[in-house]
PDB file of C-alpha atoms in Angstrom:
ATOM      1  CA  MET A   1       0.339   0.101   0.146  1.00 39.00           C
ATOM      2  CA  MET A   2       1.547   2.838  -1.015  1.00 44.00           C
ATOM      3  CA  THR A   3       0.727   6.424   1.485  1.00 50.00           C
ATOM      4  CA  ASP A   4       1.259  10.310   0.917  1.00 62.00           C
ATOM      5  CA  LYS A   5       4.489  11.297   2.086  1.00 75.00           C
ATOM      6  CA  SER A   6       4.996  15.102   2.781  1.00 86.00           C
ATOM      7  CA  ARG A   7       7.588  17.304   1.419  1.00 90.00           C
ATOM      8  CA  MET A   8       9.671  19.019   3.796  1.00 92.00           C
ATOM      9  CA  ARG A   9      12.349  21.444   3.155  1.00 96.00           C
ATOM     10  CA  LEU A  10      15.188  20.802   5.326  1.00 97.00           C
ATOM     11  CA  LEU A  11      18.005  23.484   5.994  1.00 98.00           C
ATOM     12  CA  LEU A  12      21.312  21.467   7.133  1.00 98.00           C
ATOM     13  CA  ILE A  13      23.803  23.999   8.626  1.00 98.00           C
ATOM     14  CA  GLU A  14      26.796  21.702   9.384  1.00 97.00           C
ATOM     15  CA  ASP A  15      30.174  22.922   8.318  1.00 96.00           C
ATOM     16  CA  ASN A  16      31.586  18.941   8.513  1.00 96.00           C
ATOM     17  CA  PRO A  17      31.331  16.950   5.565  1.00 97.00           C
ATOM     18  CA  GLY A  18      31.154  14.301   7.127  1.00 96.00           C
ATOM     19  CA  GLU A  19      28.311  14.497   9.991  1.00 96.00           C
ATOM     20  CA  ALA A  20      26.132  16.320   7.265  1.00 97.00           C
ATOM     21  CA  ARG A  21      25.897  13.796   4.893  1.00 97.00           C
ATOM     22  CA  LEU A  22      25.254  11.272   8.281  1.00 95.00           C
ATOM     23  CA  ILE A  23      22.423  13.472   9.122  1.00 96.00           C
ATOM     24  CA  GLN A  24      21.333  13.166   5.734  1.00 96.00           C
ATOM     25  CA  GLU A  25      21.441   9.443   5.914  1.00 95.00           C
ATOM     26  CA  MET A  26      19.329   9.303   8.804  1.00 95.00           C
ATOM     27  CA  LEU A  27      16.919  11.608   7.261  1.00 95.00           C
ATOM     28  CA  VAL A  28      15.840   9.409   4.357  1.00 90.00           C
ATOM     29  CA  HIS A  29      14.718   6.791   6.773  1.00 81.00           C
ATOM     30  CA  ALA A  30      12.012   8.950   7.411  1.00 84.00           C
ATOM     31  CA  SER A  31       8.481   6.903   6.273  1.00 82.00           C
ATOM     32  CA  SER A  32       6.115   9.937   6.951  1.00 83.00           C
ATOM     33  CA  VAL A  33       7.911  12.905   5.434  1.00 87.00           C
ATOM     34  CA  ILE A  34      10.672  13.161   2.215  1.00 91.00           C
ATOM     35  CA  PHE A  35      12.915  15.939   2.999  1.00 94.00           C
ATOM     36  CA  ASP A  36      14.540  18.102   0.518  1.00 95.00           C
ATOM     37  CA  ILE A  37      18.161  18.698   2.031  1.00 97.00           C
ATOM     38  CA  VAL A  38      19.971  21.942   1.455  1.00 98.00           C
ATOM     39  CA  TRP A  39      23.527  22.166   3.106  1.00 98.00           C
ATOM     40  CA  ALA A  40      24.816  24.863   3.966  1.00 98.00           C
ATOM     41  CA  ASP A  41      28.819  24.553   5.808  1.00 97.00           C
ATOM     42  CA  SER A  42      28.906  27.528   7.587  1.00 97.00           C
ATOM     43  CA  LEU A  43      26.733  30.321   9.308  1.00 97.00           C
ATOM     44  CA  ARG A  44      27.392  32.940   6.795  1.00 97.00           C
ATOM     45  CA  ALA A  45      26.054  30.263   4.397  1.00 98.00           C
ATOM     46  CA  GLY A  46      22.822  29.428   5.822  1.00 98.00           C
ATOM     47  CA  LEU A  47      22.120  32.862   6.157  1.00 97.00           C
ATOM     48  CA  THR A  48      22.366  33.176   2.707  1.00 97.00           C
ATOM     49  CA  ARG A  49      20.466  30.170   1.401  1.00 98.00           C
ATOM     50  CA  LEU A  50      17.767  31.589   3.982  1.00 97.00           C
ATOM     51  CA  HIS A  51      17.894  34.313   2.112  1.00 96.00           C
ATOM     52  CA  GLU A  52      17.770  33.047  -0.663  1.00 97.00           C
ATOM     53  CA  GLN A  53      15.330  30.450  -0.689  1.00 96.00           C
ATOM     54  CA  GLU A  54      12.065  28.969   2.326  1.00 96.00           C
ATOM     55  CA  PHE A  55      12.730  27.030   4.597  1.00 97.00           C
ATOM     56  CA  ASP A  56      10.210  24.517   6.666  1.00 96.00           C
ATOM     57  CA  ILE A  57      12.767  23.675   9.538  1.00 97.00           C
ATOM     58  CA  MET A  58      16.522  23.610   9.891  1.00 97.00           C
ATOM     59  CA  ILE A  59      19.461  21.830  12.240  1.00 98.00           C
ATOM     60  CA  LEU A  60      21.626  23.925  13.024  1.00 97.00           C
ATOM     61  CA  ASP A  61      24.649  22.689  14.421  1.00 96.00           C
ATOM     62  CA  LEU A  62      26.193  25.096  16.909  1.00 93.00           C
ATOM     63  CA  GLY A  63      29.518  24.357  16.405  1.00 92.00           C
ATOM     64  CA  LEU A  64      30.602  25.891  13.170  1.00 95.00           C
ATOM     65  CA  SER A  65      34.263  27.168  11.541  1.00 94.00           C
ATOM     66  CA  ASP A  66      32.455  30.474  11.558  1.00 96.00           C
ATOM     67  CA  SER A  67      30.333  31.228  15.316  1.00 94.00           C
ATOM     68  CA  GLN A  68      30.245  29.286  18.192  1.00 93.00           C
ATOM     69  CA  GLY A  69      27.699  28.349  20.557  1.00 91.00           C
ATOM     70  CA  LEU A  70      24.459  30.082  21.285  1.00 94.00           C
ATOM     71  CA  ASP A  71      25.188  33.124  20.066  1.00 94.00           C
ATOM     72  CA  THR A  72      25.094  30.804  16.562  1.00 95.00           C
ATOM     73  CA  LEU A  73      21.848  30.190  17.199  1.00 96.00           C
ATOM     74  CA  LYS A  74      20.972  34.103  18.288  1.00 96.00           C
ATOM     75  CA  GLN A  75      22.318  35.210  14.902  1.00 95.00           C
ATOM     76  CA  ILE A  76      19.271  33.320  13.472  1.00 95.00           C
ATOM     77  CA  HIS A  77      16.828  33.505  15.852  1.00 93.00           C
ATOM     78  CA  ALA A  78      17.310  37.229  15.092  1.00 94.00           C
ATOM     79  CA  LYS A  79      16.076  37.449  11.534  1.00 94.00           C
ATOM     80  CA  TYR A  80      14.416  33.690  11.101  1.00 96.00           C
ATOM     81  CA  ALA A  81      12.292  33.187  14.265  1.00 94.00           C
ATOM     82  CA  GLU A  82       9.301  31.827  12.211  1.00 95.00           C
ATOM     83  CA  ILE A  83      11.098  28.932  11.364  1.00 96.00           C
ATOM     84  CA  PRO A  84      11.442  25.913  13.625  1.00 97.00           C
ATOM     85  CA  VAL A  85      15.182  25.121  14.968  1.00 97.00           C
ATOM     86  CA  VAL A  86      16.265  21.685  15.587  1.00 97.00           C
ATOM     87  CA  VAL A  87      20.546  22.259  17.413  1.00 96.00           C
ATOM     88  CA  VAL A  88      22.498  19.577  17.273  1.00 94.00           C
ATOM     89  CA  THR A  89      26.277  19.637  19.582  1.00 89.00           C
ATOM     90  CA  MET A  90      28.352  17.801  20.612  1.00 86.00           C
ATOM     91  CA  LEU A  91      28.323  19.949  23.557  1.00 75.00           C
ATOM     92  CA  SER A  92      26.865  17.865  26.557  1.00 74.00           C
ATOM     93  CA  ASP A  93      26.834  20.878  28.941  1.00 76.00           C
ATOM     94  CA  GLU A  94      22.285  20.134  30.062  1.00 78.00           C
ATOM     95  CA  SER A  95      22.871  24.366  30.682  1.00 84.00           C
ATOM     96  CA  VAL A  96      23.472  24.471  27.179  1.00 87.00           C
ATOM     97  CA  GLY A  97      20.691  22.743  26.152  1.00 87.00           C
ATOM     98  CA  VAL A  98      17.875  24.366  28.027  1.00 90.00           C
ATOM     99  CA  GLN A  99      19.244  27.739  27.131  1.00 93.00           C
ATOM    100  CA  ALA A 100      18.935  26.869  23.150  1.00 94.00           C
ATOM    101  CA  VAL A 101      15.189  26.281  24.224  1.00 92.00           C
ATOM    102  CA  GLN A 102      14.955  28.743  26.011  1.00 93.00           C
ATOM    103  CA  LEU A 103      16.529  31.088  23.196  1.00 94.00           C
ATOM    104  CA  GLY A 104      14.033  29.090  20.820  1.00 94.00           C
ATOM    105  CA  ALA A 105      14.761  26.204  19.760  1.00 95.00           C
ATOM    106  CA  GLN A 106      12.785  23.468  19.280  1.00 96.00           C
ATOM    107  CA  ASP A 107      14.411  21.088  20.423  1.00 94.00           C
ATOM    108  CA  HIS A 108      18.794  20.225  21.683  1.00 93.00           C
ATOM    109  CA  LEU A 109      20.379  16.515  20.659  1.00 94.00           C
ATOM    110  CA  LEU A 110      23.468  15.615  20.905  1.00 93.00           C
ATOM    111  CA  LYS A 111      25.730  14.507  18.169  1.00 92.00           C
ATOM    112  CA  PRO A 112      26.977  11.213  19.930  1.00 91.00           C
ATOM    113  CA  GLN A 113      23.279  10.292  20.791  1.00 92.00           C
ATOM    114  CA  LEU A 114      21.581  10.939  17.588  1.00 93.00           C
ATOM    115  CA  THR A 115      19.966   8.054  15.908  1.00 94.00           C
ATOM    116  CA  ALA A 116      17.126   8.242  13.147  1.00 93.00           C
ATOM    117  CA  PRO A 117      14.427   7.701  15.283  1.00 93.00           C
ATOM    118  CA  LEU A 118      14.967  10.381  17.499  1.00 95.00           C
ATOM    119  CA  LEU A 119      16.225  13.256  14.489  1.00 95.00           C
ATOM    120  CA  ILE A 120      13.121  12.414  12.479  1.00 93.00           C
ATOM    121  CA  ARG A 121      10.551  12.794  15.597  1.00 92.00           C
ATOM    122  CA  SER A 122      12.367  15.567  16.882  1.00 95.00           C
ATOM    123  CA  LEU A 123      12.327  17.250  13.824  1.00 94.00           C
ATOM    124  CA  GLN A 124       8.274  16.290  13.200  1.00 90.00           C
ATOM    125  CA  TYR A 125       7.447  16.927  17.085  1.00 92.00           C
ATOM    126  CA  ALA A 126       8.540  20.922  16.111  1.00 93.00           C
ATOM    127  CA  LEU A 127       7.045  21.238  13.182  1.00 87.00           C
ATOM    128  CA  GLU A 128       4.208  21.664  15.523  1.00 83.00           C
TER     129      GLU A 128
END
């Protein structure tokens, strides 16, 4: 039986090509959503993409080559607060996750614990 999948335009801001590829592969396994993924490898490139295209949701790494920590989220949220953001990071500091959500992120996920079902569920919840 075929099911109709919804399409979601997703901006992935991640400076590590290997991690970006891994996240993209995880999203292929979504059963109810087809993700149209645009990858940006820096905050500057991500902001350019946001200016040029519309996105439904965003995955944002807090450790980029041109921006670090919560300031990265602040810069995105200052101009594009309407787009749900799921933050991914290597930082296991619980306070960073809480602060990210307080600053407008929908979720904070740790890269070492990231699985396809967890990431997909987080994105689906963020859209709701």
